[in-house]
C-alpha atoms as a printed R data frame, in Angstrom:
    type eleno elety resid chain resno       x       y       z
1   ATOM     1    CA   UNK     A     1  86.708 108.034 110.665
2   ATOM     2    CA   UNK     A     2  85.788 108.009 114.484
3   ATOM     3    CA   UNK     A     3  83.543 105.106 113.754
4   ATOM     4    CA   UNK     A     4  85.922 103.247 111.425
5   ATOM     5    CA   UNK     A     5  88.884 102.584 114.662
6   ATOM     6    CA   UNK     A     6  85.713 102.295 117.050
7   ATOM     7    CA   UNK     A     7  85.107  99.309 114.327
8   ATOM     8    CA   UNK     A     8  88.555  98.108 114.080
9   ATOM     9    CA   UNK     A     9  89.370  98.353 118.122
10  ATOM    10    CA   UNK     A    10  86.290  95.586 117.957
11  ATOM    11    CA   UNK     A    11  87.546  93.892 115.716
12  ATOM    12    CA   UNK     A    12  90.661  93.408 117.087
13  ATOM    13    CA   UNK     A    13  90.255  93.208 120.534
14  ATOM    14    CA   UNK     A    14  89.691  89.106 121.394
15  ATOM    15    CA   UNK     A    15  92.574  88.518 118.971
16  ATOM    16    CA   UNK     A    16  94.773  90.854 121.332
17  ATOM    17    CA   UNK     A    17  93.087  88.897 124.398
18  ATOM    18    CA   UNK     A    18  93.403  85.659 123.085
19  ATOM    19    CA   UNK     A    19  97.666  86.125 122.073
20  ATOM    20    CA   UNK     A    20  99.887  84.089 123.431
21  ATOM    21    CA   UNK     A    21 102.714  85.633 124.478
22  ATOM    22    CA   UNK     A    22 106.424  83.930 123.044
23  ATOM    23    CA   UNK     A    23 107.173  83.506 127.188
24  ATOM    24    CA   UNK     A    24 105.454  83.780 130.095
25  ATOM    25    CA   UNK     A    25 106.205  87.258 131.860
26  ATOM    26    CA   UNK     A    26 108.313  86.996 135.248
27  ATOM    27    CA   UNK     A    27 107.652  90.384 136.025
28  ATOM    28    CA   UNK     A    28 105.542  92.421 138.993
29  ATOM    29    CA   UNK     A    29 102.269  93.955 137.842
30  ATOM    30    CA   UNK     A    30 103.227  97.433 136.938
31  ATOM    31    CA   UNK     A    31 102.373 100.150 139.745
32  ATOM    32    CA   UNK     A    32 101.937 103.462 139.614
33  ATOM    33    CA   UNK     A    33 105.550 105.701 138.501
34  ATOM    34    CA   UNK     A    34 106.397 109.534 137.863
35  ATOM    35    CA   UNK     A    35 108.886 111.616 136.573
36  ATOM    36    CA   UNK     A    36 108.548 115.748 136.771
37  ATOM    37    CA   UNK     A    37 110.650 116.983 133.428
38  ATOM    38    CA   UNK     A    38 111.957 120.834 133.894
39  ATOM    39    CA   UNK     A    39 113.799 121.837 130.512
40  ATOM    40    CA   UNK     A    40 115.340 125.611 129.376
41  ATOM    41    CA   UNK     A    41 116.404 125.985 126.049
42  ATOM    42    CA   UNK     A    42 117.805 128.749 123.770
43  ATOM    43    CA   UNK     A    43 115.653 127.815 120.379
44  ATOM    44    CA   UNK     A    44 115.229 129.412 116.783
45  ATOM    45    CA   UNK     A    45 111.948 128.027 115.861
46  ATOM    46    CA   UNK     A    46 110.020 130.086 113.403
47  ATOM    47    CA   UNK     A    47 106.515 129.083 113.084
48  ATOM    48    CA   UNK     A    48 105.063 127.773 109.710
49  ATOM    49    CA   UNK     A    49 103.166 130.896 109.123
50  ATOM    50    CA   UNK     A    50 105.845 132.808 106.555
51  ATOM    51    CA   UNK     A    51 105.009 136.663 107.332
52  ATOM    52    CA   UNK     A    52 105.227 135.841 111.794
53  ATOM    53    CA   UNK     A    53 108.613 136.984 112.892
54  ATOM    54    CA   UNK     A    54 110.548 136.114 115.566
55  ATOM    55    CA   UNK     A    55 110.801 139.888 117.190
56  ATOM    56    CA   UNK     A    56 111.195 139.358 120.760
57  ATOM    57    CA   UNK     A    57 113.540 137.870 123.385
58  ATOM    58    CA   UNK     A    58 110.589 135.158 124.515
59  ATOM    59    CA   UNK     A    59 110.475 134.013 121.248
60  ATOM    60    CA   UNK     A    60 114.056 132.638 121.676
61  ATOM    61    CA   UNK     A    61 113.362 131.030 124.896
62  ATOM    62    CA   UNK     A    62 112.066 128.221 126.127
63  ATOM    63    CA   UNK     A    63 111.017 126.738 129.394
64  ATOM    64    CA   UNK     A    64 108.864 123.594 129.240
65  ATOM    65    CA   UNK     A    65 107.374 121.948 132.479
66  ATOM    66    CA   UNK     A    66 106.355 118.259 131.694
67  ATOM    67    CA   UNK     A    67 104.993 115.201 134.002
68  ATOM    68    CA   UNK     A    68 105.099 112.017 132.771
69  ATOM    69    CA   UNK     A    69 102.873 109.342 134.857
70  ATOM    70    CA   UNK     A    70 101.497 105.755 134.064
71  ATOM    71    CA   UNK     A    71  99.515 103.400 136.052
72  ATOM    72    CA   UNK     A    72  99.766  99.848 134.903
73  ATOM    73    CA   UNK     A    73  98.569  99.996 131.070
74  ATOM    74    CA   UNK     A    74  97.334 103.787 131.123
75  ATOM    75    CA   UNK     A    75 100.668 106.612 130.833
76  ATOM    76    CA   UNK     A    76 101.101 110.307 129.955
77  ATOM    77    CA   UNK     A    77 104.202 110.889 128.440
78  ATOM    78    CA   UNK     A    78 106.846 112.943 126.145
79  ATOM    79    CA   UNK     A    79 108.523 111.860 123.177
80  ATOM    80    CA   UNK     A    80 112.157 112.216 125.295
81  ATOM    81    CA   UNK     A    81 113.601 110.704 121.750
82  ATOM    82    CA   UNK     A    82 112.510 114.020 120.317
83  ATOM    83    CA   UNK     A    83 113.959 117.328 120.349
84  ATOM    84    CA   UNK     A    84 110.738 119.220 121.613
85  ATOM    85    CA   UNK     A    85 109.141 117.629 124.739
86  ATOM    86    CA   UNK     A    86 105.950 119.193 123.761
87  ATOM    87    CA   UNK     A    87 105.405 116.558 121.541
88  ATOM    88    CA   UNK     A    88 103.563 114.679 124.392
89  ATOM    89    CA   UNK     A    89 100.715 112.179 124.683
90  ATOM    90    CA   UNK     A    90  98.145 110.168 126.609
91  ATOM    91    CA   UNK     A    91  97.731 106.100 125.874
92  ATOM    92    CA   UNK     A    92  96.407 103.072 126.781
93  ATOM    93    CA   UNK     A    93  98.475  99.944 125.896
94  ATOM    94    CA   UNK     A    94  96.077  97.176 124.355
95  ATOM    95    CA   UNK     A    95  98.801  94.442 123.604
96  ATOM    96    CA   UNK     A    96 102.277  94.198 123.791
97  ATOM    97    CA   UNK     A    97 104.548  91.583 122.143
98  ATOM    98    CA   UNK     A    98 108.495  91.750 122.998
99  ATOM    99    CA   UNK     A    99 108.666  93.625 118.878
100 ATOM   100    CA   UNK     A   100 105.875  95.520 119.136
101 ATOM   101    CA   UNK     A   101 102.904  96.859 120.522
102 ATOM   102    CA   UNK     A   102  98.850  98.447 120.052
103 ATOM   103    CA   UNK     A   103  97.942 101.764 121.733
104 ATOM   104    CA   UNK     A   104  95.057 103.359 122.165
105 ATOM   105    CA   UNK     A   105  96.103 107.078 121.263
106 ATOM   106    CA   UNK     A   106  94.808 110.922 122.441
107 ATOM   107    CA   UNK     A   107  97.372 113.848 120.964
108 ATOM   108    CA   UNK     A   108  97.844 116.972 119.466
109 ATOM   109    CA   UNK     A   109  98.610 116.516 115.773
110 ATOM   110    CA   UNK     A   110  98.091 119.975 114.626
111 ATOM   111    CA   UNK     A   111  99.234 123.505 115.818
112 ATOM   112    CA   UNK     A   112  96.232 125.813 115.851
113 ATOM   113    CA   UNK     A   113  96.523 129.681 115.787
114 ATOM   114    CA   UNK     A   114  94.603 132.934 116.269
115 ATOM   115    CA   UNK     A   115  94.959 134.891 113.224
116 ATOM   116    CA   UNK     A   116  92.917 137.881 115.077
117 ATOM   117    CA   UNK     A   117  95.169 137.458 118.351
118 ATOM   118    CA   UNK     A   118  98.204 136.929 115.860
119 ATOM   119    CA   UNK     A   119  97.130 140.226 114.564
120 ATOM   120    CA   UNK     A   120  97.064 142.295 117.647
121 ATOM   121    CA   UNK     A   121  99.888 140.965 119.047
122 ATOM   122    CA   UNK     A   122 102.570 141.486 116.361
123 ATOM   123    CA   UNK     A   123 104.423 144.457 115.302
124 ATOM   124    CA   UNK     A   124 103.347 145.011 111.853
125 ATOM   125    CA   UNK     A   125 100.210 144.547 111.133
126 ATOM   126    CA   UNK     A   126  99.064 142.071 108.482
127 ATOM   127    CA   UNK     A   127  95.890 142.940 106.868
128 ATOM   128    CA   UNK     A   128  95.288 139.105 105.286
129 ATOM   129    CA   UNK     A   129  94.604 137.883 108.904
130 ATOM   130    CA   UNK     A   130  91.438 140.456 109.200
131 ATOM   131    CA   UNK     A   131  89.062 138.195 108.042
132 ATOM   132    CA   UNK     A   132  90.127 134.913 109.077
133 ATOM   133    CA   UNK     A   133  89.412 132.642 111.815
134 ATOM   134    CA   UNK     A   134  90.468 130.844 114.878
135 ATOM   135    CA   UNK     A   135  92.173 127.514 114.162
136 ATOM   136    CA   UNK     A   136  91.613 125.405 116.740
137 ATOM   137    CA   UNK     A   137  94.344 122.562 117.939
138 ATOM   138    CA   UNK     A   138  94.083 119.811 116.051
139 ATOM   139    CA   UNK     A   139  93.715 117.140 118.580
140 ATOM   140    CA   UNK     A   140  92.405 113.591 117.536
141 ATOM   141    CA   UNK     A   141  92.380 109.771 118.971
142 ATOM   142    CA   UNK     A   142  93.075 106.569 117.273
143 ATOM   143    CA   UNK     A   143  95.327 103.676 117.457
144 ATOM   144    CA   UNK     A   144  99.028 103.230 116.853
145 ATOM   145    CA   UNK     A   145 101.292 100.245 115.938
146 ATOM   146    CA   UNK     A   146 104.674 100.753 117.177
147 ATOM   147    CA   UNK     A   147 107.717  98.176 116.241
148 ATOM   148    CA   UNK     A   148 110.873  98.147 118.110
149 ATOM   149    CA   UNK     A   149 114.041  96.188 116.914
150 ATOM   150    CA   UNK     A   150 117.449  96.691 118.814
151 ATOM   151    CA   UNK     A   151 118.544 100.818 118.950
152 ATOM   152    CA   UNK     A   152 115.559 101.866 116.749
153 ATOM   153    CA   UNK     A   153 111.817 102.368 116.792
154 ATOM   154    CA   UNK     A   154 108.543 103.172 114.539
155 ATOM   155    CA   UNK     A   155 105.298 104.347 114.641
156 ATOM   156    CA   UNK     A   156 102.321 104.725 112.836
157 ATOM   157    CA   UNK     A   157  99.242 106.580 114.067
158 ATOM   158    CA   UNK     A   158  95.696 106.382 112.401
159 ATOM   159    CA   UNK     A   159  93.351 109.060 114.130
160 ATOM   160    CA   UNK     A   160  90.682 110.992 114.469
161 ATOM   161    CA   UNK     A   161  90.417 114.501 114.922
162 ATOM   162    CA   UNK     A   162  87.855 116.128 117.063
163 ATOM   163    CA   UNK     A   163  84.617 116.809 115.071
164 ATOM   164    CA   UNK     A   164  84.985 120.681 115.209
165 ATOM   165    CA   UNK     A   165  88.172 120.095 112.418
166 ATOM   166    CA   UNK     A   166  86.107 118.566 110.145
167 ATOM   167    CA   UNK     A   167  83.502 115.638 109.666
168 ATOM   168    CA   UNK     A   168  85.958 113.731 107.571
169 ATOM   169    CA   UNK     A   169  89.237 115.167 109.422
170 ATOM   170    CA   UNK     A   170  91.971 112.605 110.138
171 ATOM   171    CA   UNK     A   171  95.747 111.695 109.890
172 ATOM   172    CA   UNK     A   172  98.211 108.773 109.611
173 ATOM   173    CA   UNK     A   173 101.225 109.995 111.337
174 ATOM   174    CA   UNK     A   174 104.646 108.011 111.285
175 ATOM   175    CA   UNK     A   175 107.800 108.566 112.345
176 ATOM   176    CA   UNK     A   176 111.189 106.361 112.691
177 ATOM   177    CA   UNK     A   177 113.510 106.945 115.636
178 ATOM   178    CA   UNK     A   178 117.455 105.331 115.737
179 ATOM   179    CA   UNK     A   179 119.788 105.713 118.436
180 ATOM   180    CA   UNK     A   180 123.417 105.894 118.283
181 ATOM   181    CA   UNK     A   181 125.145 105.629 121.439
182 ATOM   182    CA   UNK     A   182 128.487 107.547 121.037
183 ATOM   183    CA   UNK     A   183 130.734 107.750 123.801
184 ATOM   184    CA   UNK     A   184 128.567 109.071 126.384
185 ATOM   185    CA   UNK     A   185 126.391 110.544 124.191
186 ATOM   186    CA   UNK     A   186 122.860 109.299 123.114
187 ATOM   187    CA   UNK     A   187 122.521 110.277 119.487
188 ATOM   188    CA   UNK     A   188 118.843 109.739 118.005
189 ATOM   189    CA   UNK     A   189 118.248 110.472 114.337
190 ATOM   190    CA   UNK     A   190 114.882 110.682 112.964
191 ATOM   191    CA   UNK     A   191 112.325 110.815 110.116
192 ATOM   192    CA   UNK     A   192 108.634 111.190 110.107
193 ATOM   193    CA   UNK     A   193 105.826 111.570 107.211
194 ATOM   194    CA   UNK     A   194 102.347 112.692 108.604
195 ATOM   195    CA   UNK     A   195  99.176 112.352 105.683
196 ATOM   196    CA   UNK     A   196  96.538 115.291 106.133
197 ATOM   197    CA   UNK     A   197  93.116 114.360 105.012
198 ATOM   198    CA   UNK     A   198  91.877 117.080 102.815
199 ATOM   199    CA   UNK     A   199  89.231 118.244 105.389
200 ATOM   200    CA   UNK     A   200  92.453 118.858 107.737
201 ATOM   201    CA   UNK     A   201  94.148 120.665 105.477
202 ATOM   202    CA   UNK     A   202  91.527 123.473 104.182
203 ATOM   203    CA   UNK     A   203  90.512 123.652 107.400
204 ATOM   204    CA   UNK     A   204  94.488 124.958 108.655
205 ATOM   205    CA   UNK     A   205  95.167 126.454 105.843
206 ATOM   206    CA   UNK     A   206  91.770 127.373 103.168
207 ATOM   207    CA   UNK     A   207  90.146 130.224 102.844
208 ATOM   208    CA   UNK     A   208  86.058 129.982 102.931
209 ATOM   209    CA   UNK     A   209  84.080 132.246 101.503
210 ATOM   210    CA   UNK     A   210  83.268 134.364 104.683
211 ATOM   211    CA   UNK     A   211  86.715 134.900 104.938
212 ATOM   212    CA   UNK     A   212  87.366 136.279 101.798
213 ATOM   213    CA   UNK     A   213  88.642 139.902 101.202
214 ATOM   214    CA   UNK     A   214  90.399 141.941  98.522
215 ATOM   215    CA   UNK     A   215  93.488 140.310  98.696
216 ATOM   216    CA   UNK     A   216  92.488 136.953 100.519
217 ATOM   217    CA   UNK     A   217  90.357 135.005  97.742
218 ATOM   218    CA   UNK     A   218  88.397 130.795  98.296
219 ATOM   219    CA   UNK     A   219  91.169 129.063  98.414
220 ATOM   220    CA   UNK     A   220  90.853 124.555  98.525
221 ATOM   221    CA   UNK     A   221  93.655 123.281  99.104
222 ATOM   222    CA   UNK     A   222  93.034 119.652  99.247
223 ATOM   223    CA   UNK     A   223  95.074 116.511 100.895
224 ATOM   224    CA   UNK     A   224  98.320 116.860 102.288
225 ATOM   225    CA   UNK     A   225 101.930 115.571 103.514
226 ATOM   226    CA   UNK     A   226 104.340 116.783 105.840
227 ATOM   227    CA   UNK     A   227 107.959 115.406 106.423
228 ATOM   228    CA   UNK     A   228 110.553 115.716 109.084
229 ATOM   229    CA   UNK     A   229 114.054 114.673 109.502
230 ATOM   230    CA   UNK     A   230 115.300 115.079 112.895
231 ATOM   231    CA   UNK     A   231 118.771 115.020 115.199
232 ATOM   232    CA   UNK     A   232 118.627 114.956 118.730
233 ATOM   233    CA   UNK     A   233 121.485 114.390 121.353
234 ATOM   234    CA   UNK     A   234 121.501 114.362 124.930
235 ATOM   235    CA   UNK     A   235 124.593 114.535 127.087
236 ATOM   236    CA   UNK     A   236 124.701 113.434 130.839
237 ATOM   237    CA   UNK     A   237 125.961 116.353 133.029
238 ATOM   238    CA   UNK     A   238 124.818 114.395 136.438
239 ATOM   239    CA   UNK     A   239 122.196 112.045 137.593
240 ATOM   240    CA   UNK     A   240 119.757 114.324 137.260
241 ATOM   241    CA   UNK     A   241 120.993 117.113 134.898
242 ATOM   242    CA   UNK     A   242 121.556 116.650 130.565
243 ATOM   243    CA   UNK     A   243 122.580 118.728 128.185
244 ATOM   244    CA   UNK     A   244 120.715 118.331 124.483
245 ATOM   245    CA   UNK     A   245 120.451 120.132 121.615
246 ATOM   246    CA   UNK     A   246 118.352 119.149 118.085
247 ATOM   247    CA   UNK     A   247 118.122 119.970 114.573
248 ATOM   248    CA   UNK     A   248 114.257 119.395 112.967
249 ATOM   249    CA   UNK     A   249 113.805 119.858 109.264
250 ATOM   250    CA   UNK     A   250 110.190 120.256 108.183
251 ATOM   251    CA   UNK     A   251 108.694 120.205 104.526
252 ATOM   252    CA   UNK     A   252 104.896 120.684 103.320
253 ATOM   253    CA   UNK     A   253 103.835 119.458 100.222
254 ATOM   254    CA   UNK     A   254 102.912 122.572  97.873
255 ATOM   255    CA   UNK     A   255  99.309 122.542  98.057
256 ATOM   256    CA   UNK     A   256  99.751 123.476 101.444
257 ATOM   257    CA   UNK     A   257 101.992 126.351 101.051
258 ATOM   258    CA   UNK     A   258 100.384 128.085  98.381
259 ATOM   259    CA   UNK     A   259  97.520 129.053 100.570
260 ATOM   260    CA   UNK     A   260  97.095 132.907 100.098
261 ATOM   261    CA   UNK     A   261  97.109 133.085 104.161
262 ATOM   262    CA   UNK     A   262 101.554 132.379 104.140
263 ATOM   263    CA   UNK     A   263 102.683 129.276 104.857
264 ATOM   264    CA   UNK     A   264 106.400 128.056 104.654
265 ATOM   265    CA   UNK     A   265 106.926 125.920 102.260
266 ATOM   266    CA   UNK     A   266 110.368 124.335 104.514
267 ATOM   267    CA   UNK     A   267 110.932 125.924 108.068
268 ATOM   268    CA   UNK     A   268 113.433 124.190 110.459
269 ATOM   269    CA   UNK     A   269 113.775 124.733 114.273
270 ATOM   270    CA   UNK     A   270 117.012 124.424 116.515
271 ATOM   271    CA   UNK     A   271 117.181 123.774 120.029
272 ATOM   272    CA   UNK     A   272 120.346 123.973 122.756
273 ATOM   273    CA   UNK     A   273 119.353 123.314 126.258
274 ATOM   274    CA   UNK     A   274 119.406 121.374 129.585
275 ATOM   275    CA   UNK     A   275 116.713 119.232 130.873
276 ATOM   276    CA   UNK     A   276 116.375 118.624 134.857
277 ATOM   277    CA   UNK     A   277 114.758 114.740 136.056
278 ATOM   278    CA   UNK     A   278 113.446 114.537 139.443
């Protein structure tokens, strides 16, 4: 798959050169810029593993330290349309039109987790995670088209996830983002599909034959899909200071949550917080 956007950055590259733009850009060369994001939230956001419980008062809090930088066509930013700022990324813009651009793309696109640590940690012991293994973060490059028209933007991802996922691990992630400006509130609803190749998914959530154990039998689960629908609104308190709070809805296709390890079949997480800018 790595090969395959190698292939098709190649491809496309002296088209994206050789564009004409509809009119000639007035603009200064774009410098180097920063923003430092400080946010505390209260947030109910159980995790897609169905017998984890949210037990303690951390698990209801949470405190997210963010800086956003870019340097001409290279950035490192959040997803500030989003309710969760974690959802962050680092890209190099390869063309831009006025409706939409090409990015070259490095993100997370999968939670991993530490059955074993999981394990220890919790306060009632769950035998299934004996035998299985680390799942590392599922982090992967590619390129993204995004399209912007008036209040509302899309994106679609093709990437490539590191080679320790999977030789043939990869995802095409999408999600639409509209805002609603309501008094002085900024109101963005959203909706995203994300396809799983099936290396991705038995790797998150199949059971291999080491890992087996009396109650934890080979389990293949195949390709997958995940959806969200999302609500996020942000309320100016000063210059500096906004109030937000969000509503995401996720869904897994069934494959995925009949793995004998426990996965939620529909979880949803809610967030009410401030953010600081400096």
């Amino acid at each position: 798959m790595l090969r395959m956007l190698l292939l098709a950055v190649i491809l496309v590259w002296p088209q994206l050169v050789n564009a004409q733009t509809e009119q000639e850009s007035t603009e200064e060369e774009r410098g180097f810029q920063w923003e430092l994001i400080v946010g505390l939230s209260a947030v109910y956001n159980p995790t897609f593993l169905s017998d984890i419980e949210l037990t303690d008062i951390d698990d209801f809090i949470d405190i997210s330290l963010l800086v956003d930088v870019s340097y001409k066509d290279f950035y490192i930013r959040s997803n500030r349309r989003r309710a969760s700022l974690y959802s962050g990324e680092i890209g190099y813009l390869l063309h831009e039109q006025s409706d939409w651009a090409i990015d070259l793309i490095v993100k997370n696109y999968v939670v991993g987790f530490d059955p074993q640590s999981i394990e220890r940690h919790h306060s009632v012991p769950i035998p299934k995670y004996t035998t299985l293994n680390e799942r590392l973060a599922g982090n992967g490059i590619g390129l993204r088209y995004s399209y912007f028209q008036d209040e509302a933007i899309f994106h679609l991802d093709i990437a490539s996830l590191h080679p320790s996922i999977g030789q043939n691990s990869w995802v095409i992630d999408s999600f639409y983002s509209y805002l609603i400006p309501y008094r002085n509130w900024d109101v963005y609803l959203g909706a995203g599909a994300t396809y799983f190749s099936a290396s991705t998914v038995d790797y998150y959530v199949g059971v291999s034959e080491e890992e087996t154990s009396d109650i934890l039998p080979v389990y293949r689960a195949g390709d997958g899909i995940q959806l969200e629908l999302e609500a996020f609104a942000m309320y100016p308190l000063s210059q500096n200071w906004s109030f937000n709070m969000g509503l995401t809805n996720t869904f897994l296709s069934k494959n995925i949550s009949r793995s004998p390890i426990g996965i939620r079949e529909h979880f949803s997480e809610l967030k009410i917080g401030v953010r600081y800018v400096f």
